[in-house]
Amino acid sequence: MFPEGNVWTTFMFLLLLATGAPAEKICSVLSNHEVHMGSSFHIYCIFKKECSRLIYQDEVLLNYSSLNSTVVIMRIVNLTRTTTFTCKCRNEPEPCGTDIVPGYPPAVPQNLTCIQEGEFGKVNCTWKTGWETHVKTTSHLWVQGASPVRYGSVAVHDGARSALFPVSGTQSDFSVWVHANNSLGSANSTLLIFSLHEIVKPLSPKITKVECFSRQCQLYPDNTQNIQLVEIRYEEQQDSWNTVSFNNTPSTRNWTITSLNPYHTYTFEVRWKLGPTRGLWSEWTRIKNKTDEEAPVTMLDAWYIEEPSQTGSRSFQIFWRELDKSEARGKIQQYIVTVIEKGTRNTTALLGNKINVSCFPCNVSISAMNSKGQSPPRLIQLKPIALLPYKVSHTRVNNRTVALTWPTPGSADAVTEFLIEWFPVGRKHSPQWTRVERHLNTAYITGLQPAECYEGAVVYLHSSGAKKAIFNRISTWQTAPQQSPVPSVVVKSESVEVKWSEIPPNKRGGCLDHYTIYLKDSASKIQNYSVSYNQREFTISGLMLGHKYTLWVSAWTTAGESPVEHEHLFKHTRETLDTKPLAQLIPVGSAVFLTCLCLLCLCQFSSVHRRISRCCHCLMPSIVPDPANSKWAKECTREKGEMKLQLHLSESSMSEEEPNTVEVEEFPQEKLPEDEPVSTEETLHPVNPPDESTPYQHNITSSYLKSFSNESSSSDATQASRSTDITVDYISTHGVMSGGEDDDNDDDGDEEHEAFDFFPCPKSPFLEPLISIGGKLTLDSVKIDCSDFLDCA
């Protein structure tokens, strides 16, 4: 039938015909599409052929009545919402139907007003439409001029519409009304008659500049032509307006607002009017600006507390409150603190609101500074505050307020004012205070936290100082402590020492009343001990050796006891008691042993050996002078006649005849200064070398004896044996008689060498001779030339 090779083309053509040809509806619906709200009416469905018919209202099957074989009637009662009605044959896919919307006729337009925007602008009329019609409604503005003119309207917002119409230069009087219309009805507003002179509204002011000083601001407008009245309102805080009016003249260039506060941000709103009886006020124009700063005029509110010091010096911590915005009159850049002590001024600048000062007695001045200057200084005399025996009573007002009452001072106390200070227990570095006039003796302290314990004082301020009455344990509302103390236990002989930590302030529940220590033995018998709230240690005695104990501590407020926690288990044994002393003894003994061992090793070095020897020299016996330089030996050289000396020659035997008694006098030692060198050449003058055949062991002594007798009981043989080997007599403290001296020709020179210094240090493996003379020097080895003595005789 179709050309071969064009099958696909033919198929597409038939498909387009099938989709493009609308199917013929089997029926139609007759009814109004818009009806009055809540009304009742009939709907007709007309079918083109007989079929099994189905009628739906919003997909709900309805009962119907047939007028004839092709017409169906349905009665609808009280329709209040948009409803869809559908008619169809059972075997036909294409239905017929309609949407019916219930609504209202338009209300009479209300509040018709007209305004001319600017002196040469269009007239804008607005009105209220009234209720919602729910159906399409149109509103038109009619203007009665030479001939009535209709202007369309636009919706301004819900329930309001507006319309604009131009004016010519010749017409100034108008009559207007509004006509509203929909399918359910229509309505007209009342007639509005006006002249342009009455409805003209100038455009909003344009402020080009706002110039502010500390107490006033000046507003500069762009153009004030034809403006006669100006109204300016300003606010410092929201919804607190102040209004100022001005009569404008052609020469006016700005408007000045006075009585402003320094360093405040103000909001200004400006509107104007063409004349007192002409036109309307313009819309408000809003602008903001900030006034300039001024130097503060209010003193800082400052107070101080004394800091505990371990060095003995006085230390104070000074606090002060920030000035509020009206007092500061600007941004506070820094605080100036000057300490005046004994005529010396020390100035410090800082940003915080507290400082530590170490001085006593002294004065401190504090002031706040902004960009314009400083506040008057607050002067504080730093000194300890004496205590008064007054009782301060308190009464709870609510959970955050307490009323304090204190006794008034006597007439002799010239109180300038009272200062109330308070702070949470244990947090003295966070004080709060308030000042009370001197004729009052009651004050309210507010801002207290429930379940917190406070203490403080009422300070009586005088011109010459201050005194205070203390109060403590103030709490507005208490609970049982939420946490128990953590105990520590030290076991001693038949007792135990218990210490416990403080409960954190936020867990105490108010002011602590007391602590309870519970001690449970191995037989589960519990003993308890009550301890005052201001103690945190306690000793329990009477413990039995070998028993196990469980200990815990609880805290109490007037509202109850803290929970049972932090139990400590210990056993009282002998080993526990002896462990600590033994542990201390072992390290101490080890330290002493190591110290001695180190010193012994260091002494093996020669350099260390010499240094120790010099240090120990001061502990040895003092220096003994040489008898050869004594005055007694020198006086012998001046004797006239024969010298009678008792000699003990090493070759002769000792005489059995007992020697005569000799009177002696013991002279104290004379020390030679340690820094003065000893010269053996000036002290000893040997004539012949020492006789080595007769060695002599010299005994070191701390003193020597001088004879007062120039007589000697020596025999003639002894006198005849006088030679250069003879030495001068002296008596040693050890009983050895020997001696010798060389008399100097110059007596004055002899006086300088009366005391020959040497070091009588005993031999020691740690000591070496401090002065080397070149060998052993004894009195037996010194030979004195006595020719001068013989010549004198």
Coordinates of C-alpha atoms in Angstrom, one line a residue, residues 293-777:
E293 CA 36.1 63.4 74.3
E294 CA 36.7 65.5 77.5
A295 CA 39.0 65.0 80.4
P296 CA 37.4 62.8 83.1
V297 CA 36.1 64.8 86.1
T298 CA 35.3 61.8 88.4
M299 CA 37.8 60.3 90.8
L300 CA 38.4 56.6 90.5
D301 CA 36.9 54.4 93.2
A302 CA 39.9 52.5 94.6
W303 CA 40.7 50.3 97.6
Y304 CA 43.6 48.1 98.8
I305 CA 44.4 45.0 100.7
E306 CA 47.6 44.2 102.5
E307 CA 49.6 41.3 101.0
P308 CA 51.3 38.7 103.3
S309 CA 55.1 39.2 103.0
Q310 CA 57.9 36.8 104.0
T311 CA 60.6 39.4 103.7
G312 CA 59.4 41.6 106.5
S313 CA 58.6 44.5 104.1
R314 CA 55.0 45.8 103.7
S315 CA 53.3 45.0 100.4
F316 CA 49.8 46.2 99.3
Q317 CA 47.6 45.4 96.4
I318 CA 45.5 48.3 95.1
F319 CA 42.3 47.8 93.1
W320 CA 40.1 50.3 91.3
R321 CA 36.9 50.3 89.3
E322 CA 36.7 51.4 85.7
L323 CA 34.8 54.6 85.2
D324 CA 31.5 54.2 83.4
K325 CA 30.9 55.8 80.0
S326 CA 29.5 59.1 81.3
E327 CA 32.3 59.4 83.9
A328 CA 35.2 58.5 81.6
R329 CA 34.1 61.0 78.9
G330 CA 36.3 59.2 76.5
K331 CA 38.3 56.1 76.0
I332 CA 40.6 55.5 78.9
Q333 CA 44.1 54.9 77.5
Q334 CA 46.0 54.3 80.7
Y335 CA 46.0 54.7 84.5
I336 CA 48.6 56.8 86.2
V337 CA 49.8 55.5 89.6
T338 CA 52.2 57.7 91.7
V339 CA 53.8 56.4 94.9
I340 CA 55.0 59.1 97.3
E341 CA 57.4 57.8 99.9
K342 CA 59.8 59.9 102.0
G343 CA 59.6 62.8 99.5
T344 CA 60.3 60.6 96.5
R345 CA 57.7 60.3 93.7
N346 CA 57.7 57.2 91.5
T347 CA 55.1 57.2 88.7
T348 CA 53.9 54.2 86.7
A349 CA 51.5 54.0 83.8
L350 CA 49.5 50.8 83.2
L351 CA 46.5 49.4 81.5
G352 CA 45.0 47.1 84.1
N353 CA 43.0 48.0 87.2
K354 CA 45.3 46.7 90.0
I355 CA 48.9 47.1 91.1
N356 CA 51.2 45.8 93.8
V357 CA 53.0 48.4 95.9
S358 CA 55.8 47.7 98.4
C359 CA 56.2 50.7 100.7
F360 CA 55.4 51.7 104.2
P361 CA 54.3 54.3 105.1
C362 CA 53.5 55.9 101.8
N363 CA 50.8 57.7 99.8
V364 CA 49.5 56.5 96.5
S365 CA 47.6 58.6 93.9
I366 CA 45.6 57.0 91.1
S367 CA 44.0 58.8 88.1
A368 CA 42.6 57.8 84.7
M369 CA 43.7 59.3 81.5
N370 CA 42.1 59.7 78.1
S371 CA 43.2 61.7 75.0
K372 CA 42.0 65.0 76.6
G373 CA 43.5 64.7 80.1
Q374 CA 43.5 63.0 83.5
S375 CA 40.8 62.6 86.1
P376 CA 41.2 64.1 89.6
P377 CA 43.6 61.8 91.6
R378 CA 42.3 59.4 94.2
L379 CA 44.7 59.6 97.2
I380 CA 45.2 56.5 99.4
Q381 CA 47.3 56.3 102.6
L382 CA 48.8 52.8 102.7
K383 CA 48.9 51.6 106.2
P384 CA 47.7 48.5 108.1
I385 CA 44.0 48.8 109.2
A386 CA 43.4 48.4 112.9
L387 CA 40.6 46.1 114.0
L388 CA 37.6 47.2 115.9
P389 CA 35.7 45.0 118.4
Y390 CA 32.4 45.9 116.8
K391 CA 29.9 43.2 115.8
V392 CA 28.5 43.4 112.3
S393 CA 25.1 41.7 111.9
H394 CA 23.6 40.6 108.6
T395 CA 20.1 39.6 107.4
R396 CA 19.3 37.6 104.3
V397 CA 17.1 39.5 101.8
N398 CA 17.0 37.0 99.0
N399 CA 19.4 34.5 97.3
R400 CA 21.6 37.3 96.0
T401 CA 21.3 40.1 98.6
V402 CA 22.2 40.5 102.3
A403 CA 21.6 43.6 104.5
L404 CA 24.4 44.6 106.8
T405 CA 24.1 46.6 110.0
W406 CA 27.0 48.0 112.1
P407 CA 27.3 50.2 115.2
T408 CA 27.8 53.9 114.8
P409 CA 31.0 55.3 116.2
G410 CA 31.2 57.6 119.1
S411 CA 31.2 61.4 118.7
A412 CA 35.0 61.4 119.1
D413 CA 35.5 59.5 115.9
A414 CA 35.1 61.8 112.9
V415 CA 34.2 59.3 110.3
T416 CA 34.2 60.7 106.8
E417 CA 32.5 57.7 105.2
F418 CA 32.1 53.9 105.5
L419 CA 33.5 51.4 103.0
I420 CA 32.0 47.8 102.9
E421 CA 34.4 45.2 101.4
W422 CA 33.5 41.5 100.8
F423 CA 34.9 38.6 98.9
P424 CA 34.4 34.8 98.7
V425 CA 36.3 32.8 101.3
G426 CA 39.8 32.0 100.2
R427 CA 39.7 34.5 97.3
K428 CA 40.8 37.8 99.0
H429 CA 42.4 38.9 95.7
S430 CA 38.9 39.4 94.1
P431 CA 37.3 41.9 96.5
Q432 CA 34.2 44.0 95.9
W433 CA 33.4 47.1 97.8
T434 CA 30.9 49.9 98.1
R435 CA 30.9 53.2 99.9
V436 CA 28.3 54.4 102.4
E437 CA 27.6 57.9 103.7
R438 CA 28.7 58.6 107.2
H439 CA 25.2 59.2 108.6
L440 CA 24.1 55.6 107.7
N441 CA 24.8 52.3 109.4
T442 CA 23.0 49.9 107.0
A443 CA 23.9 48.8 103.6
Y444 CA 22.8 46.1 101.1
I445 CA 25.5 44.0 99.3
T446 CA 24.1 42.5 96.2
G447 CA 25.3 40.2 93.5
L448 CA 26.1 37.3 95.9
Q449 CA 26.2 33.8 94.5
P450 CA 24.0 31.1 96.2
A451 CA 25.9 28.3 97.8
E452 CA 28.9 30.5 98.3
C453 CA 30.5 31.7 101.6
Y454 CA 31.6 35.3 102.0
E455 CA 33.6 37.3 104.4
G456 CA 34.6 41.0 104.6
A457 CA 34.7 44.1 106.8
V458 CA 33.1 47.4 107.5
V459 CA 35.8 50.0 107.2
Y460 CA 35.5 53.2 109.2
L461 CA 37.4 55.8 107.2
H462 CA 38.8 58.8 109.1
S463 CA 40.8 61.7 107.8
S464 CA 43.8 60.3 109.6
G465 CA 43.4 56.6 108.9
A466 CA 41.0 53.7 108.9
K467 CA 39.7 51.0 111.2
K468 CA 37.5 48.1 110.4
A469 CA 35.0 45.7 112.0
I470 CA 35.2 42.2 110.5
F471 CA 32.3 39.9 109.5
N472 CA 32.5 36.4 108.1
R473 CA 30.5 33.2 107.2
I474 CA 27.8 35.0 105.2
S475 CA 25.8 32.8 102.8
T476 CA 22.4 33.5 101.2
W477 CA 21.6 29.8 100.5
Q478 CA 23.4 26.6 101.3
T479 CA 23.4 23.0 100.2
A480 CA 25.3 19.9 101.4
P481 CA 28.9 19.8 100.1
Q482 CA 29.2 18.1 96.7
Q483 CA 32.7 16.7 97.4
S484 CA 34.6 15.4 100.4
P485 CA 38.1 16.3 101.4
V486 CA 41.0 14.1 100.3
P487 CA 42.8 12.8 103.4
S488 CA 46.5 11.9 103.9
V489 CA 47.6 9.7 106.8
V490 CA 51.0 9.6 108.6
V491 CA 51.2 6.6 111.0
K492 CA 53.1 7.2 114.2
S493 CA 53.6 5.3 117.5
E494 CA 50.1 4.4 118.7
S495 CA 48.6 7.3 116.8
V496 CA 47.9 8.5 113.3
E497 CA 48.2 12.1 112.0
V498 CA 45.4 13.0 109.5
K499 CA 45.6 15.9 107.1
W500 CA 43.2 16.7 104.3
S501 CA 42.9 19.1 101.4
E502 CA 40.4 21.9 101.0
I503 CA 37.2 21.4 99.1
P504 CA 37.1 23.5 95.9
P505 CA 34.9 26.6 96.6
N506 CA 32.3 25.7 93.9
K507 CA 31.8 22.3 95.6
R508 CA 31.4 23.5 99.2
G509 CA 27.7 24.4 99.0
G510 CA 28.1 27.5 101.3
C511 CA 29.9 28.0 104.6
L512 CA 31.5 24.9 106.1
D513 CA 30.4 24.2 109.6
H514 CA 32.8 21.4 110.7
Y515 CA 34.6 18.3 109.5
T516 CA 34.0 14.7 110.7
I517 CA 36.8 12.1 110.7
Y518 CA 35.5 8.5 110.5
L519 CA 37.8 5.6 111.6
K520 CA 36.6 2.1 111.0
D521 CA 38.6 -0.8 112.5
S522 CA 38.8 -4.4 111.2
A523 CA 35.7 -5.3 113.3
S524 CA 33.7 -2.6 111.3
K525 CA 33.4 -0.5 114.5
I526 CA 33.3 3.2 113.5
Q527 CA 34.6 6.0 115.6
N528 CA 34.1 9.6 114.5
Y529 CA 35.9 12.8 115.5
S530 CA 34.5 16.3 115.0
V531 CA 36.9 19.0 113.9
S532 CA 36.4 22.7 113.5
Y533 CA 35.9 24.1 110.0
N534 CA 39.1 26.2 110.2
Q535 CA 41.3 23.1 110.9
R536 CA 42.7 20.7 108.4
E537 CA 44.7 18.3 110.5
F538 CA 44.0 16.1 113.5
T539 CA 45.8 13.4 115.5
I540 CA 44.1 10.2 116.6
S541 CA 45.7 8.2 119.4
G542 CA 45.1 4.9 121.0
L543 CA 45.6 2.8 117.8
M544 CA 46.4 -0.9 118.3
L545 CA 49.4 -2.6 116.5
G546 CA 48.6 -5.1 113.8
H547 CA 45.1 -3.8 113.2
K548 CA 43.8 -2.5 109.8
Y549 CA 41.9 0.7 109.7
T550 CA 39.8 2.6 107.1
L551 CA 39.6 6.3 107.4
W552 CA 37.7 9.0 105.5
V553 CA 36.8 12.7 106.1
S554 CA 33.5 14.4 105.4
A555 CA 32.5 18.1 105.5
W556 CA 29.3 19.7 106.8
T557 CA 27.3 22.7 106.1
T558 CA 24.0 23.6 107.9
A559 CA 22.3 21.9 104.9
G560 CA 24.0 18.5 105.3
E561 CA 27.0 16.3 104.9
S562 CA 29.3 15.6 101.9
P563 CA 29.2 12.1 100.3
V564 CA 31.4 9.3 101.6
E565 CA 34.5 9.1 99.3
H566 CA 38.3 9.0 99.3
E567 CA 38.5 6.2 101.9
H568 CA 42.1 5.5 103.1
L569 CA 43.2 2.0 104.2
F570 CA 46.2 1.5 106.4
K571 CA 47.7 -1.0 108.9
H572 CA 49.4 0.0 112.2
T573 CA 52.6 -2.2 112.4
R574 CA 56.0 -1.9 114.1
E575 CA 57.7 -2.1 110.7
T576 CA 55.8 1.0 109.6
L577 CA 57.1 3.0 112.6
D578 CA 60.8 2.1 112.2
T579 CA 61.1 2.5 108.5
K580 CA 61.3 6.2 108.4
P581 CA 64.2 6.8 110.8
L582 CA 66.2 4.0 109.2
A583 CA 65.6 5.5 105.7
Q584 CA 66.9 8.8 107.0
L585 CA 70.0 7.4 108.7
I586 CA 71.3 5.5 105.6
P587 CA 71.6 8.5 103.3
V588 CA 73.2 10.7 106.0
G589 CA 75.9 8.1 106.9
S590 CA 76.6 7.6 103.2
A591 CA 77.1 11.3 102.7
V592 CA 79.5 11.6 105.6
F593 CA 81.6 8.6 104.4
L594 CA 81.9 9.9 100.8
T595 CA 82.9 13.4 102.1
C596 CA 85.8 12.0 104.2
L597 CA 86.9 9.7 101.3
C598 CA 87.1 12.7 98.9
L599 CA 89.1 14.8 101.4
L600 CA 91.6 11.9 102.0
C601 CA 92.2 11.6 98.2
L602 CA 92.7 15.3 97.8
C603 CA 95.4 15.3 100.4
Q604 CA 97.6 13.1 98.3
F605 CA 98.3 15.9 95.9
S606 CA 101.3 18.1 96.9
S607 CA 99.7 21.4 96.0
V608 CA 96.6 20.6 98.1
H609 CA 99.0 19.3 100.9
R610 CA 100.8 22.7 101.1
R611 CA 97.6 24.7 101.1
I612 CA 96.1 22.6 103.9
S613 CA 99.3 23.0 105.9
R614 CA 99.2 26.7 105.6
C615 CA 95.6 26.8 106.7
C616 CA 96.4 24.5 109.7
H617 CA 99.4 26.6 110.8
C618 CA 97.1 29.0 112.7
L619 CA 96.1 26.1 114.9
M620 CA 99.7 25.3 116.0
P621 CA 101.5 26.9 119.1
S622 CA 102.7 30.4 118.6
I623 CA 106.2 31.6 117.6
V624 CA 109.0 31.5 120.3
P625 CA 111.7 34.2 120.0
D626 CA 115.4 33.5 120.1
P627 CA 116.9 34.1 123.6
A628 CA 120.1 35.5 122.0
N629 CA 118.2 38.6 121.2
S630 CA 116.7 39.2 124.6
K631 CA 117.5 42.3 126.7
W632 CA 119.2 40.1 129.3
A633 CA 121.8 39.1 126.9
K634 CA 122.4 42.7 125.8
E635 CA 122.7 44.0 129.4
C636 CA 125.5 41.5 129.9
T637 CA 127.7 43.4 127.3
R638 CA 127.4 46.5 129.4
E639 CA 128.6 45.0 132.7
K640 CA 131.9 46.4 134.1
G641 CA 134.3 43.8 135.3
E642 CA 134.4 40.1 134.9
M643 CA 131.5 38.2 133.6
K644 CA 130.4 35.3 135.8
L645 CA 128.5 32.8 133.7
Q646 CA 127.5 29.3 134.5
L647 CA 128.7 27.1 131.7
H648 CA 127.8 23.6 130.7
L649 CA 130.5 22.3 128.5
S650 CA 129.8 19.2 126.6
E651 CA 133.3 17.7 127.4
S652 CA 133.1 18.2 131.2
S653 CA 131.2 16.0 133.5
M654 CA 128.4 17.3 135.6
S655 CA 129.3 18.5 139.1
E656 CA 127.7 16.7 141.9
E657 CA 127.5 20.1 143.7
E658 CA 124.0 21.4 143.6
P659 CA 123.8 24.8 141.7
N660 CA 122.7 27.9 143.4
T661 CA 119.1 28.9 143.2
V662 CA 118.5 31.4 140.4
E663 CA 115.5 33.7 140.2
V664 CA 113.8 33.7 136.9
E665 CA 110.9 35.6 135.3
E666 CA 108.8 34.2 132.6
F667 CA 108.0 36.6 129.7
P668 CA 105.0 36.2 127.4
Q669 CA 105.5 35.3 123.8
E670 CA 105.8 38.0 121.2
K671 CA 104.3 37.2 117.9
L672 CA 106.0 38.3 114.7
P673 CA 103.5 39.3 112.0
E674 CA 103.0 36.6 109.5
D675 CA 103.7 38.9 106.6
E676 CA 107.1 40.1 108.0
P677 CA 110.0 38.0 106.6
V678 CA 112.5 36.4 108.9
S679 CA 116.2 37.1 108.3
T680 CA 118.6 34.7 109.8
E681 CA 121.5 36.9 108.9
E682 CA 120.3 39.8 111.1
T683 CA 119.6 37.5 114.0
L684 CA 122.3 34.9 114.1
H685 CA 126.0 35.7 113.7
P686 CA 128.0 32.4 114.0
V687 CA 131.8 32.8 114.4
N688 CA 132.8 29.3 113.8
P689 CA 131.0 26.4 112.1
P690 CA 128.9 24.3 114.4
D691 CA 130.5 21.4 116.2
E692 CA 129.0 18.3 114.7
S693 CA 130.6 16.0 117.2
T694 CA 128.1 17.2 119.8
P695 CA 124.7 17.1 118.3
Y696 CA 121.9 18.7 120.2
Q697 CA 118.2 17.9 119.9
H698 CA 116.5 21.3 120.5
N699 CA 113.1 21.0 122.3
I700 CA 110.6 23.5 121.0
T701 CA 109.0 25.6 123.7
S702 CA 106.4 28.2 123.8
S703 CA 108.3 30.5 126.3
Y704 CA 111.7 31.0 127.7
L705 CA 113.2 32.0 131.1
K706 CA 115.7 34.7 131.9
S707 CA 118.0 34.8 134.9
F708 CA 118.0 37.9 137.2
S709 CA 121.4 36.9 138.8
N710 CA 124.7 37.8 137.2
E711 CA 126.5 35.6 139.7
S712 CA 127.6 32.2 138.9
S713 CA 129.0 29.4 141.1
S714 CA 131.3 28.1 138.4
S715 CA 134.8 27.0 139.5
D716 CA 138.0 28.7 138.6
A717 CA 138.6 26.1 136.1
T718 CA 135.4 27.0 134.5
Q719 CA 136.4 30.6 134.4
A720 CA 139.8 29.8 133.0
S721 CA 138.2 27.8 130.2
R722 CA 136.4 30.8 128.8
S723 CA 136.9 31.0 125.0
T724 CA 135.0 31.8 121.9
D725 CA 133.0 28.6 122.2
I726 CA 131.3 29.9 125.3
T727 CA 127.6 30.7 124.9
V728 CA 125.4 32.9 127.0
D729 CA 123.5 31.3 129.9
Y730 CA 119.8 30.9 129.5
I731 CA 117.3 28.6 131.2
S732 CA 114.9 26.6 129.1
T733 CA 111.5 25.6 130.2
H734 CA 112.6 22.0 129.5
G735 CA 115.6 22.4 131.8
V736 CA 118.4 22.5 129.2
M737 CA 121.0 25.2 129.9
S738 CA 122.6 26.5 126.8
G739 CA 122.8 29.7 124.9
G740 CA 124.8 32.2 122.9
E741 CA 124.4 35.7 121.6
D742 CA 126.4 38.1 119.5
D743 CA 126.2 41.6 120.7
D744 CA 125.6 44.1 118.1
N745 CA 127.6 47.3 118.1
D746 CA 124.5 49.4 117.6
D747 CA 122.1 49.3 120.5
D748 CA 119.3 50.8 118.5
G749 CA 119.6 48.1 115.9
D750 CA 119.4 45.5 118.6
E751 CA 116.0 46.7 119.6
E752 CA 114.6 45.9 116.2
H753 CA 115.6 42.2 116.5
E754 CA 114.8 41.4 120.0
A755 CA 112.3 38.8 119.0
F756 CA 113.7 36.2 116.5
D757 CA 110.8 34.5 114.8
F758 CA 110.6 30.9 114.0
F759 CA 107.7 28.4 113.6
P760 CA 107.4 25.9 116.4
C761 CA 105.2 23.5 114.4
P762 CA 105.5 19.8 115.4
K763 CA 106.5 17.4 112.7
S764 CA 103.6 16.1 110.8
P765 CA 103.2 14.1 107.7
F766 CA 100.9 16.9 106.4
L767 CA 103.2 19.9 107.3
E768 CA 106.4 21.0 105.7
P769 CA 108.7 23.8 106.9
L770 CA 107.4 27.1 105.9
I771 CA 110.8 28.8 106.1
S772 CA 114.0 27.0 105.0
I773 CA 117.2 28.0 106.7
G774 CA 119.4 25.5 105.0
G775 CA 119.6 22.9 107.7
K776 CA 118.9 22.3 111.3
L777 CA 119.5 25.3 113.6

